[in-house]
XYZ file of C-alpha atoms in Angstrom:
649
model
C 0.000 0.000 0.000
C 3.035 2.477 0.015
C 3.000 3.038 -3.710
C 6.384 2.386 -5.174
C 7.869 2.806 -8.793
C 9.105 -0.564 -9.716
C 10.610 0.087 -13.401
C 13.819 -0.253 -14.485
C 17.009 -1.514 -17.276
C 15.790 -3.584 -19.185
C 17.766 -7.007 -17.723
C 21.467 -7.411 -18.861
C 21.145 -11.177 -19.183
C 18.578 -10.802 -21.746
C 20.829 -9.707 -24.152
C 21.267 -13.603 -25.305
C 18.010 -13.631 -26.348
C 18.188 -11.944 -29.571
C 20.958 -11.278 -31.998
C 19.286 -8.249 -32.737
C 21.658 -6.519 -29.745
C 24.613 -7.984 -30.877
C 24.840 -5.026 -33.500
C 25.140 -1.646 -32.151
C 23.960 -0.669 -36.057
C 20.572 -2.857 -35.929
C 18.057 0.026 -35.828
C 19.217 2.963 -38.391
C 16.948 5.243 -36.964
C 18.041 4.867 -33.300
C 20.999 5.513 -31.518
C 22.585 2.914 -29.526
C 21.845 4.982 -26.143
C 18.380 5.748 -27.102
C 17.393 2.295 -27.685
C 18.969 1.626 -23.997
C 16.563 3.992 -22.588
C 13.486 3.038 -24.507
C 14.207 -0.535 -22.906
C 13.819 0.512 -19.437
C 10.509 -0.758 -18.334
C 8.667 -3.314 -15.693
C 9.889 -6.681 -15.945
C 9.381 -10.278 -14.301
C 11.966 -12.814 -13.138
C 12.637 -15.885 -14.495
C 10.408 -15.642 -17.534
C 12.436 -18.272 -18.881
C 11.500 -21.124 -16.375
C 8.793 -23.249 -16.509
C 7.567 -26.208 -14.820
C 6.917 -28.240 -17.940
C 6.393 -31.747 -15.759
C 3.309 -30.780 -13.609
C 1.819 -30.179 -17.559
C 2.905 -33.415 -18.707
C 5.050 -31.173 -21.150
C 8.182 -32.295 -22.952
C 11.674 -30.357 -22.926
C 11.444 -30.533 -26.492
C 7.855 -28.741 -26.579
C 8.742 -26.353 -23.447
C 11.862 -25.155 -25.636
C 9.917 -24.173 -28.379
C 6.904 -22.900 -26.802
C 6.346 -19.018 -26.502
C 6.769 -18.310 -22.699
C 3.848 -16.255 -22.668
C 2.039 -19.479 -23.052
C 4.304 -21.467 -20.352
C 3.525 -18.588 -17.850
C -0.655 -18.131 -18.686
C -0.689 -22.207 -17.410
C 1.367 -21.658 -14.159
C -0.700 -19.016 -13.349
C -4.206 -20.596 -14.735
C -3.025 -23.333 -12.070
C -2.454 -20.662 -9.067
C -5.490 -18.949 -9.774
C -7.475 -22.003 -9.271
C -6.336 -22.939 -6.501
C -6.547 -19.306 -5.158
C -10.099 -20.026 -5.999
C -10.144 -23.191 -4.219
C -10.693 -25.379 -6.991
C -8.400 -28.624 -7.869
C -7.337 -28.196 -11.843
C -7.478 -31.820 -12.195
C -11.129 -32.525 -11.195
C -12.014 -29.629 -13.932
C -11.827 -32.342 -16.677
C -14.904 -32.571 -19.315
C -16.178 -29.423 -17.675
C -18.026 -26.250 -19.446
C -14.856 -24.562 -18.469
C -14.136 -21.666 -21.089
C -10.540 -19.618 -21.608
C -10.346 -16.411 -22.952
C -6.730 -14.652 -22.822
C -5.586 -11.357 -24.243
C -2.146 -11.117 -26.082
C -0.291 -8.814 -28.417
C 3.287 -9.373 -28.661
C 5.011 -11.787 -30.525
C 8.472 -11.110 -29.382
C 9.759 -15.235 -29.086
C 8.344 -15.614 -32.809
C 10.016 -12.842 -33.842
C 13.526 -14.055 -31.976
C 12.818 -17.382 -33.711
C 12.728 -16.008 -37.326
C 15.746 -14.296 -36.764
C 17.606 -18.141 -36.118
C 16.091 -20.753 -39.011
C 18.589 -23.165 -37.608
C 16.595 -23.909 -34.359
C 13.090 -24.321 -36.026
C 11.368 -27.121 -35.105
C 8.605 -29.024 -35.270
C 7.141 -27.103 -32.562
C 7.908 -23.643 -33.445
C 4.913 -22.844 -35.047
C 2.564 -24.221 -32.720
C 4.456 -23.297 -29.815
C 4.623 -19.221 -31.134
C 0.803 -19.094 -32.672
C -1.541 -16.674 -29.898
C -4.074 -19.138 -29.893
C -2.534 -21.937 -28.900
C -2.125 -19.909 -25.588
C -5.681 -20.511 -24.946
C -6.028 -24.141 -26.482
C -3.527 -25.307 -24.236
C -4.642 -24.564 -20.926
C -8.062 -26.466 -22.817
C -6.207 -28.935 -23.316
C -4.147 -29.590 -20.555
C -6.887 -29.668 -18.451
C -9.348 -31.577 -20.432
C -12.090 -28.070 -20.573
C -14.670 -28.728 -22.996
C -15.879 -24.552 -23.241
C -14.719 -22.067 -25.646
C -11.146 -21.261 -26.139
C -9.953 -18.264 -27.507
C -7.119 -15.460 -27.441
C -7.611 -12.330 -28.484
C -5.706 -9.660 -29.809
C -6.674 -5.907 -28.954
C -3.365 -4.413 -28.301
C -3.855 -2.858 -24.464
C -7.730 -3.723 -24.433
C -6.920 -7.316 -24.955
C -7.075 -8.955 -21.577
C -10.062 -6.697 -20.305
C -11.688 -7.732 -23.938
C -11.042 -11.497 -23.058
C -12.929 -10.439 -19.893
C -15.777 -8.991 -21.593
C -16.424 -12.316 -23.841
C -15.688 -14.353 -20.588
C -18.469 -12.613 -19.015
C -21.182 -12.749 -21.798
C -20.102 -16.745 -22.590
C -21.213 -16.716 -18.894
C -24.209 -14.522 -19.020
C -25.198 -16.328 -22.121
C -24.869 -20.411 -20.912
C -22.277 -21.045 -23.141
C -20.230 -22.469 -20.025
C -20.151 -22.423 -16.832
C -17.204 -21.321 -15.425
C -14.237 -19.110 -17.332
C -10.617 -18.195 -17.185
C -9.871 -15.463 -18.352
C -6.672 -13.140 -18.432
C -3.525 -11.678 -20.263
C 0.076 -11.551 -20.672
C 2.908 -9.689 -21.841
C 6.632 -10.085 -22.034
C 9.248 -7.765 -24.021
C 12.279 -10.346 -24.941
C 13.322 -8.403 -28.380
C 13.775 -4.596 -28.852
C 12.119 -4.621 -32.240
C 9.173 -3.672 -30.812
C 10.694 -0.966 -28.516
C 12.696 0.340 -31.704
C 9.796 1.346 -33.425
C 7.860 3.354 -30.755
C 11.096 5.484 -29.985
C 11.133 6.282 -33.804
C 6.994 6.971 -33.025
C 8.072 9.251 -29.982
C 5.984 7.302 -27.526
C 7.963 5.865 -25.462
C 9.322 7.833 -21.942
C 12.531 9.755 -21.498
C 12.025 9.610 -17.500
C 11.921 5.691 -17.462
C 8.803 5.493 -15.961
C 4.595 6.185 -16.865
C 4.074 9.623 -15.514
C -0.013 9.452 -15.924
C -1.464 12.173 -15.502
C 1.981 14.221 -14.825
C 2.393 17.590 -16.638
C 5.562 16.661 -17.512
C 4.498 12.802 -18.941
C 6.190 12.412 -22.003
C 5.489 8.999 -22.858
C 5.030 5.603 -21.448
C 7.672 2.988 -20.867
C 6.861 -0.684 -21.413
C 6.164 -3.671 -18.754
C 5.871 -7.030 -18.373
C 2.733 -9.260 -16.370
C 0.496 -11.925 -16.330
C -3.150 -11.644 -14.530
C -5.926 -14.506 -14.471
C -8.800 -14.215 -12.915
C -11.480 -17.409 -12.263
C -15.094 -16.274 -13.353
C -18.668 -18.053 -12.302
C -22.238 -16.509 -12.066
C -22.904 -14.956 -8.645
C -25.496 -17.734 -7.666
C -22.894 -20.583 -8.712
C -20.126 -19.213 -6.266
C -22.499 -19.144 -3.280
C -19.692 -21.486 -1.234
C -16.497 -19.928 -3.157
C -14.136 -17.260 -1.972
C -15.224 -13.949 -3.854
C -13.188 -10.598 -4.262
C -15.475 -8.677 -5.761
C -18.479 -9.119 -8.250
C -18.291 -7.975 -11.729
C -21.540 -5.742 -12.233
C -21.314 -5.199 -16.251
C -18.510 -4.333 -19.261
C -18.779 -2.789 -21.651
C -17.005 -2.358 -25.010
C -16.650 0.377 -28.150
C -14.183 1.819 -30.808
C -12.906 5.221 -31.368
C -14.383 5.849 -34.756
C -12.357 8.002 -37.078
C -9.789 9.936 -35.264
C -7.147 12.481 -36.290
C -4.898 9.499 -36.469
C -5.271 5.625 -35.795
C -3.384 5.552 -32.284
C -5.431 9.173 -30.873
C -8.275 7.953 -28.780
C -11.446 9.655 -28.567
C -12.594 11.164 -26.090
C -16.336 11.035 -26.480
C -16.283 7.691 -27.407
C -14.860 7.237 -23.741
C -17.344 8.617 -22.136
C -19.968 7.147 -24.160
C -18.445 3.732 -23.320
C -18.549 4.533 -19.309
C -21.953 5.701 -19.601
C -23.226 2.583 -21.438
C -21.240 0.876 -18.939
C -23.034 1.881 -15.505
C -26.119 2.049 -17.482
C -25.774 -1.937 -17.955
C -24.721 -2.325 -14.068
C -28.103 0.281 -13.029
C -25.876 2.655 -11.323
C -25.615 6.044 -11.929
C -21.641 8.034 -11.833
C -22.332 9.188 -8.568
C -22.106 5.318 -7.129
C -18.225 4.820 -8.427
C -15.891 5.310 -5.589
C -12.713 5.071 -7.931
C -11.635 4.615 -11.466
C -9.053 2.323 -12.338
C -8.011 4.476 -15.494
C -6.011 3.469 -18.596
C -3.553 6.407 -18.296
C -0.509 5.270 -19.601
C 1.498 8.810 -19.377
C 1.420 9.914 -22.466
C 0.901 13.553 -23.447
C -1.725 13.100 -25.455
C -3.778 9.847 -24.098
C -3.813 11.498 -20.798
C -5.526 14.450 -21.224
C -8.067 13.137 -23.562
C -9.145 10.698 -20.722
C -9.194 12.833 -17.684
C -11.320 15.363 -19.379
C -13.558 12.418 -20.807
C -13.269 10.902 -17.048
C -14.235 14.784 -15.737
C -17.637 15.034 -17.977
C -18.507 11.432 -16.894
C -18.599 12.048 -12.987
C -19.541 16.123 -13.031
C -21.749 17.521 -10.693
C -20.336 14.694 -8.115
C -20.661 15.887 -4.224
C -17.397 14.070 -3.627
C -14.629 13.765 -6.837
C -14.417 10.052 -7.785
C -10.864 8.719 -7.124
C -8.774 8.166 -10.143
C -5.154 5.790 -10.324
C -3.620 3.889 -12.475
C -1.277 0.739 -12.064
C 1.079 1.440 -14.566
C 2.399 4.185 -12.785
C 3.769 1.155 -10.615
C 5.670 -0.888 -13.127
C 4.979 0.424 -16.258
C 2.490 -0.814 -19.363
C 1.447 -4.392 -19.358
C -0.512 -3.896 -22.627
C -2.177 -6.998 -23.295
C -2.232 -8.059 -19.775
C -2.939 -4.191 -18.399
C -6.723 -4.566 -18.366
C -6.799 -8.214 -16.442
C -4.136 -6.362 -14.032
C -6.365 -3.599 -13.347
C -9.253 -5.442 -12.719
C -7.110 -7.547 -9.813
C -6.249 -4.144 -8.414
C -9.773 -3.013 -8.269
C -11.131 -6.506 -7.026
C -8.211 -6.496 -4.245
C -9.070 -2.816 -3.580
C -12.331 -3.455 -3.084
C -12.370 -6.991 -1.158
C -9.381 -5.420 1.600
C -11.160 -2.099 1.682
C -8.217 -0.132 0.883
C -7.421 2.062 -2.494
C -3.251 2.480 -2.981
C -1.985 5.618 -3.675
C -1.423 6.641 -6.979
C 2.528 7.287 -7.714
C 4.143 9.854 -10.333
C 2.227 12.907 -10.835
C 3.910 15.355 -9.340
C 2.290 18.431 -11.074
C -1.417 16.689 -11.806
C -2.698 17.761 -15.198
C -5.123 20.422 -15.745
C -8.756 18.333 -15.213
C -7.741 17.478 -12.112
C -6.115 20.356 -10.637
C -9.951 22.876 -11.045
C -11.104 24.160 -8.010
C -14.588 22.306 -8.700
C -12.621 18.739 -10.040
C -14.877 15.831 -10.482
C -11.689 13.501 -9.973
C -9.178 13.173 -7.763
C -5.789 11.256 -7.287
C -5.378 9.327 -4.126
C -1.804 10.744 -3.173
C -2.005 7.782 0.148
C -3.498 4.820 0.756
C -7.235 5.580 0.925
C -10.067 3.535 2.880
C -12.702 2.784 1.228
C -16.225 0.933 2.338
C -17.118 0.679 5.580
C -20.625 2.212 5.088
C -24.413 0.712 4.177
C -23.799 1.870 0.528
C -21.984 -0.949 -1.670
C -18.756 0.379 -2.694
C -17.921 0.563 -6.910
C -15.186 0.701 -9.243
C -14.844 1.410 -12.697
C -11.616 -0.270 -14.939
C -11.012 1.390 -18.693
C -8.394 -0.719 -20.843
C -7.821 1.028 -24.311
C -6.218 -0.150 -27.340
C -3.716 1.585 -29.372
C -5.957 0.935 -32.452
C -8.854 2.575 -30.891
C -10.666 -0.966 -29.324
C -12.338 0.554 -25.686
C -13.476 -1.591 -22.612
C -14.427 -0.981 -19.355
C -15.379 -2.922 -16.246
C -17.539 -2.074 -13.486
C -17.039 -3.689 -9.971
C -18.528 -4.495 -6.675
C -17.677 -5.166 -3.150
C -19.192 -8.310 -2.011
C -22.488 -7.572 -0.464
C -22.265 -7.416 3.332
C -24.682 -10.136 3.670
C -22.336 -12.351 1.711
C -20.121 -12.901 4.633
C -21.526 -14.831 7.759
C -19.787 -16.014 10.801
C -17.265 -18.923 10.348
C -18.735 -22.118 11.305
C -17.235 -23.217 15.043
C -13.815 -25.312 14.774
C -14.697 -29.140 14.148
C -13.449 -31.362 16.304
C -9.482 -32.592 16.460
C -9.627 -35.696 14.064
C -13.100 -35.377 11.755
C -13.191 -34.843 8.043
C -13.578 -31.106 8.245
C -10.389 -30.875 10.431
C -7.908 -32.187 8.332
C -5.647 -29.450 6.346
C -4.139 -31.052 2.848
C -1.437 -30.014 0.978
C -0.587 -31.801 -2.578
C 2.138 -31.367 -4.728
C 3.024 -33.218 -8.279
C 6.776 -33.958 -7.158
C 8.271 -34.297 -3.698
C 10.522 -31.493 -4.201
C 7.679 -29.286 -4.483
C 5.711 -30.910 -1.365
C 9.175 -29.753 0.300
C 9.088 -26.355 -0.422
C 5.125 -26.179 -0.055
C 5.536 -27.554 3.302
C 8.430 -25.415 4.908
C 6.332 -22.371 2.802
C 3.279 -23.354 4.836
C 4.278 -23.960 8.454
C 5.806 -20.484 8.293
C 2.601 -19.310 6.870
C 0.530 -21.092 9.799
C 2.949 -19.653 12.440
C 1.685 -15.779 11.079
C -2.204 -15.970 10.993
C -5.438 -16.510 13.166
C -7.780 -18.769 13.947
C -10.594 -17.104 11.602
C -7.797 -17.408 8.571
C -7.318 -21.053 9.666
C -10.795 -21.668 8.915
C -10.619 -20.640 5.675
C -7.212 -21.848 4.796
C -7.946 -25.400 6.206
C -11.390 -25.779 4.030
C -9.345 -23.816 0.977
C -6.796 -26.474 0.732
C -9.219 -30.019 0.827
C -11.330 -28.307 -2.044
C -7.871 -27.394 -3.676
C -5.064 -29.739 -3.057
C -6.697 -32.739 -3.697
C -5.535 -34.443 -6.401
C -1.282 -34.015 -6.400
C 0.527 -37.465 -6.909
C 2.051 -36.692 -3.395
C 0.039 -35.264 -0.473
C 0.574 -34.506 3.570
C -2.464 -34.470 5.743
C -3.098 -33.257 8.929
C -6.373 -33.140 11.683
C -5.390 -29.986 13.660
C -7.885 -27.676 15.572
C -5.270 -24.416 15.672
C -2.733 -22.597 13.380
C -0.014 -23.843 15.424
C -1.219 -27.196 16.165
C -0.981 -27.730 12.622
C 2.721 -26.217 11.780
C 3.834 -28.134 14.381
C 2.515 -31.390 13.308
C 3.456 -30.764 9.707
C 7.411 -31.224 10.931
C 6.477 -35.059 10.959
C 3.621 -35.350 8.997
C 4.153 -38.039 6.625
C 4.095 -38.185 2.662
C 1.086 -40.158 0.921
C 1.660 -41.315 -2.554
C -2.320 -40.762 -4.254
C -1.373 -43.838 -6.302
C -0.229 -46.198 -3.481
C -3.659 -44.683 -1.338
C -6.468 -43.730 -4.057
C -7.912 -40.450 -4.116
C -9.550 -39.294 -0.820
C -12.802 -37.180 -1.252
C -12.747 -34.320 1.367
C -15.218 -31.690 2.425
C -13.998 -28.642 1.647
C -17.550 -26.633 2.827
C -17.871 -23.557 2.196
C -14.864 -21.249 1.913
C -16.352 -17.518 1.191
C -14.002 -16.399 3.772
C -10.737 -14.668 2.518
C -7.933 -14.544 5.485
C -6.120 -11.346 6.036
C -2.785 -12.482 4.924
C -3.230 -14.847 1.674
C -1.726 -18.671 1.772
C 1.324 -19.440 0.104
C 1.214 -20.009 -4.018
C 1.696 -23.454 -5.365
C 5.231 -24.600 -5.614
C 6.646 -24.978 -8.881
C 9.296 -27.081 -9.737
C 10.934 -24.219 -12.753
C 13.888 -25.027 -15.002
C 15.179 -23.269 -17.730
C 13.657 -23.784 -21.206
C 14.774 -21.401 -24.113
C 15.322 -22.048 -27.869
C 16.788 -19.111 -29.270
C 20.305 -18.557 -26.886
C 22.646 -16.798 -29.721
C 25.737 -16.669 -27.115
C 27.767 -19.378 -26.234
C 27.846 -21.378 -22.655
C 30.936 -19.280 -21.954
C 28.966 -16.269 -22.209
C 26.330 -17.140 -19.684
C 25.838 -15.059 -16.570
C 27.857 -16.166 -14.361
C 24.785 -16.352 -11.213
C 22.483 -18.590 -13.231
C 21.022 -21.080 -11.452
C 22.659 -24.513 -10.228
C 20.528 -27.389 -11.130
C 19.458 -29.042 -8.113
C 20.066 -32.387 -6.743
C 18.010 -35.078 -7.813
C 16.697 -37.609 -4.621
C 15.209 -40.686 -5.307
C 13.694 -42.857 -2.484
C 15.731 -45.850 -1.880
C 12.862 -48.146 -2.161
C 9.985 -47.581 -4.123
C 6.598 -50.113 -5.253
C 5.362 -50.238 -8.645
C 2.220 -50.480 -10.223
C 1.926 -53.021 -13.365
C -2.360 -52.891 -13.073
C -2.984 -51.443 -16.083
C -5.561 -53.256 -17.951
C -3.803 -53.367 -21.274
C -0.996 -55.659 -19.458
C -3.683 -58.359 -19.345
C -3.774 -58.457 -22.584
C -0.131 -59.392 -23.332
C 0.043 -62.908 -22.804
C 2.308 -65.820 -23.959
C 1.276 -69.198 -24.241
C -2.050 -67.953 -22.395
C -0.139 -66.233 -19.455
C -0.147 -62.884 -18.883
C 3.491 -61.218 -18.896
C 4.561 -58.176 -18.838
C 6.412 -56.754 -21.793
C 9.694 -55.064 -20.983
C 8.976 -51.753 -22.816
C 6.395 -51.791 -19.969
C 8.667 -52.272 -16.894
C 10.684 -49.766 -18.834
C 8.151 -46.963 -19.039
C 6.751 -48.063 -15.207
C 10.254 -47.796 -13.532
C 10.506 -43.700 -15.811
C 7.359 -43.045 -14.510
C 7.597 -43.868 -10.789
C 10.767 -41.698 -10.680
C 10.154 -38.651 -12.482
C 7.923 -36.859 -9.976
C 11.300 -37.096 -8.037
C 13.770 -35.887 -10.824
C 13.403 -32.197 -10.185
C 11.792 -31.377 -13.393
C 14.328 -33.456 -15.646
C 13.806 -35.589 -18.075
C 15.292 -39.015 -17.335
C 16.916 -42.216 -19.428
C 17.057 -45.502 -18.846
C 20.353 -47.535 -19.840
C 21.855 -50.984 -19.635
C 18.443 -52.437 -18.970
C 19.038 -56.488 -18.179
C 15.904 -58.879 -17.613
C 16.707 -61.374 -15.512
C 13.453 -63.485 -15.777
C 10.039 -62.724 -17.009
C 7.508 -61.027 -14.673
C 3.819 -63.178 -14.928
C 0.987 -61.483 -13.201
C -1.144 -63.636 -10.953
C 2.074 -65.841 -9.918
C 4.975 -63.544 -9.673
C 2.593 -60.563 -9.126
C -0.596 -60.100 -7.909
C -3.049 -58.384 -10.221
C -2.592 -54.643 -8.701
C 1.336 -55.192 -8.841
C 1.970 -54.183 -4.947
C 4.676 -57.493 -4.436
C 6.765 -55.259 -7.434
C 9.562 -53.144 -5.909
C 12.095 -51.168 -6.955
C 15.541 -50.251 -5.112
C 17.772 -47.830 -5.637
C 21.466 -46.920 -5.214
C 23.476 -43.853 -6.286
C 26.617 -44.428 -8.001
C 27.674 -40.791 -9.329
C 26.121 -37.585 -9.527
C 22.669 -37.909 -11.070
C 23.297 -41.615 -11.966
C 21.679 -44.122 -10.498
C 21.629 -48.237 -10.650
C 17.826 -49.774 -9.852
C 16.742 -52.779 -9.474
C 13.298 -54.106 -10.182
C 12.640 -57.191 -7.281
C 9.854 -59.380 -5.911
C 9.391 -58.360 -2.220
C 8.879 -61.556 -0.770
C 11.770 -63.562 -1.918
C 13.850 -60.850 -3.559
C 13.894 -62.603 -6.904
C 15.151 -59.681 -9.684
C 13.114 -58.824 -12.631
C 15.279 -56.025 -14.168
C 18.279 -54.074 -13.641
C 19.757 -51.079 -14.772
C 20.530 -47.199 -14.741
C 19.109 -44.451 -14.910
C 20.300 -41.256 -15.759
C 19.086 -37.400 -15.473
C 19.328 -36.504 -19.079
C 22.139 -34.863 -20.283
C 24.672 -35.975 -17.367
């Protein structure tokens, strides 16, 4: 809430991404140092790791697909579970995707290197696919589509999301946006248009803004109809969009005023408020001198004749222009704003332009953190998202109705259903980091959060291959008995069904995200190994357990049989003994060598039908090189032996 300015270089290490920098000469018609300072901007971390195993996702196919779409499933899974909902049970659902994107930066670096094209390049740069696969790696059966309307284009894949909802065609959506700037093509050619900030930063609604700088995000937010999230945690309720086009302006990239206004207008119409209702205004304002202006004087005839001005921000003061993603970043700000009761300040404007600076303004700036609710009236917000090409949308939000929030239900008792607190994970390396994250969480909140937090994570964790759980009655009941708590492997156990109730509440202090297991996947490296910075990442160790049980019940093995027994095949015990390990490997892919079998495996003598008599042990003999051996637990009789290897060791 202190409002901080979060741009910056643009990072030094992302240099090897395009050759494009190795020439000081690329761009004619900018100088070296100019380009340098059109590149400052917001940017993420790590944009180049990805945890390609929880998606079932090849290194081959992770190389080659756009990080934009790598970083819209990571955070498709987190927002799920933020909204207490298990990805994996979302499978044949009316579940529809909408995302917003407009940059094409890793396509671009691609064309620029014809020697690393492969058979995924296409499919892995191609928008839609950024859409499709979240579909598809979650089995959703709703619509799927990406859309492209420059800086309107997440709050446009918002819009749709919300009339496929209003309309039946599905039940539930995801919708979002992303942007990342990996190439300074893009950045080139709006110095050469002048748009682009001298100060490093979005001044909106500075008299001195001169231009906007770029930045980097990804939002997605989980949609349902009011009446279908009567047992969900809400932030805030969307109450209409709305969406329009500039119309013939004095050039392609000036927005219109009037159609602004007209746009807002239509938009409280639809949500049967009036102007006076809005308490603030999430505003596109980017901090240019000429976008600015135009919207604070459209924002100014929207909310005249007010009592009180309406409050007026914008995020990209904060880190810069998201484009694509700005409009599903804004809307997170406004939900949070409203659900917390709290506006941030807005940073940057120094000298505030002229609409807001009148004697009688109809807008303000919040200069500090500014609370907001707390009376019988419900609290609104408005969210504008405008595209460079003239595409308009806004958003109008609610706080939750008072009414929506009852009294937590009384603690069950120590040991029952409702009790137990579960955390799931797809590898054990991530169950290691969720747990230490989570007993430090548990140590720092109350026992109303613990309600919440406890019923948030059976509805949400409870399908990972390896889960803890735990029957505690207090916060720190539960981080203590998480120190011993032991590991349950879903495929040894079966799935447990939990109650998750009802989990409206949201606790003061959110849990901790899901842990991903990230390792670096990029395609289009021009420098050599040598030229690597010299703090990237050591690849962790890989731990295997020494002892582990197999499962040959798959019902195709039946089918293998020789001389009318059934016998399983040794590209079988091959994939099974791959399998069992790689939610250990630390997000590597692994190979199997020297494979020996000793004597054939028959099911029903050797092995009962579910395969729980089949073990394998394991014994390290270097660094990421292992030798297994595949035995019968009651008389130790070997199957198969061999190695297995972290790829590329």
């Amino acid at each position: 809430m202190r409002g901080e300015c979060a741009t910056g270089d643009w990072p030094e290490e992302r240099r090897r991404f395009s050759r494009l920098w190795s020439a000081s000469s690329a761009f004619s018609g900018v100088e070296t140092s100019n380009l340098l300072r059109a590149m400052k901007g917001g940017y993420l971390a790590g944009v180049d790791q990805f945890d390609a195993r929880l998606f079932g996702i090849s290194p081959r196919e992770a190389r080659l697909m756009d990080p934009q779409h790598r970083l819209l499933l990571e955070e498709t899974w987190q927002a799920l579970l933020d909204a207490a909902i298990d990805p994996r049970t979302l499978e044949g659902s009316r579940t529809g995707v909408y995302f917003g994107i407009c940059s094409y930066d890793y396509g671009m670096i691609g064309h620029e290197m014809p020697d690393r094209v492969g058979p995924y390049s296409a499919l892995g740069a191609a928008h839609c696919i950024a859409s499709n696969h979240v579909s598809f790696t979650l089995g959703l059966q709703g619509p799927s589509i990406t859309v492209d309307a420059a800086c309107a284009a997440s709050a446009m894949a918002i819009h749709l999301a919300v009339q496929a909802l209003q309309s039946g065609d599905c039940d539930m959506a995801i919708a979002g946006g992303i942007n990342l700037v990996l190439s300074p093509v893009v950045n080139a050619s709006f110095e050469m248009a002048h748009m682009l900030s001298s100060q490093g930063r979005c001044a909106t609604f500075d008299a001195e803004a001169d231009g906007y700088v770029r930045g980097e995000g990804v939002g997605v937010l989980v949609l349902k109809r009011l009446k279908d999230a009567a047992q969900d945690p809400v932030h805030a309720v969307i109450a209409a969009t709305a969406s329009n086009q500039d119309g013939r302006t004095s050039s392609i990239t000036v927005p219109s005023g009037q159609a602004q206004v007209a746009l807002l207008t239509d938009c409280y119409s639809k949500a049967g408020i009036t102007p006076e209702a809005l308490t603030f205004v999430e505003a596109h304002g980017t901090g240019t001198p000429v976008g600015d202006p135009i919207e604070a004087e459209a924002l100014a005839r929207v909310f005249q004749g007010r009592e009180t001005p309406c409050l007026v921000g914008s995020l990209k003061a904060n880190f810069g222009h998201a484009e694509a993603a700005a409009g599903a970043l804004s809307t997170i700000k406004a939900a949070l704003a409203l659900g917390r009761g709290c506006l941030p300040p807005h940073v940057g404007a120094t000298r505030a332009i002229e609409p807001f600076a009148r004697p009688d303004a109809a807008i303000a700036m919040p200069l500090a953190p500014v609370p907001i609710g707390g009376t019988d009236a419900v609290c609104y917000a408005g969210v504008s998202a405008f595209g460079f090409g003239g595409t308009n949308v806004h958003i109008a939000l609610r706080a939750l109705d008072s009414g929506w929030h009852a009294e937590p239900p009384p603690a069950p008792p120590a040991g029952s259903d409702d009790s137990l607190l579960v955390l799931s994970a797809h590898s054990m390396e991530a169950l290691a980091d969720l747990r230490a994250r989570w007993q430090a969480y548990l140590l720092d909140i109350d026992q109303q959060d613990f309600e919440y937090v406890r019923a948030m994570t059976r509805r949400g964790f409870g399908g990972g291959r390896f889960r803890i759980e735990i029957a505690a009655a207090t916060p720190s009941a539960a981080a203590a008995m998480l120190d011993d708590a032991p590991i349950l492997d879903a495929k040894s156990v079966g799935e447990r069904t939990c109650s998750g109730g009802s989990v409206r509440f949201r606790p003061s202090r959110p849990p901790p995200g899901y842990s991903f297991v990230r390792k670096r996947f990029w395609a289009y490296d021009y420098l050599d190994e040598e030229d690597a910075p010299a703090n990237a990442p050591a690849i962790e160790a890989t731990i295997f357990p020494a002892e582990l049980p197999l499962d040959f019940s798959a019902g195709y093995i039946a089918n293998h049989r020789i001389a009318g027994t059934v016998v399983v095949p040794g590209a079988t015990i091959m994939m099974t003994v791959r399998s069992a390990l790689l939610p250990y490997s630390n997000g590597d892919d692994l190979e199997i060598r020297d494979m020996r079998f000793r004597t054939a495996m028959i099911i029903d003598r050797d092995v009962p039908v579910d395969g729980s008599a089949a073990m394998l042990r394991l014994q390290e003999e270097d660094a990421g090189v292992y030798r297994f051996a595949l035995h019968r637990r009651a008389d130790d009789i070997v199957y198969a032996d061999g190695l297995v290897v972290r790829k590329g060791r």
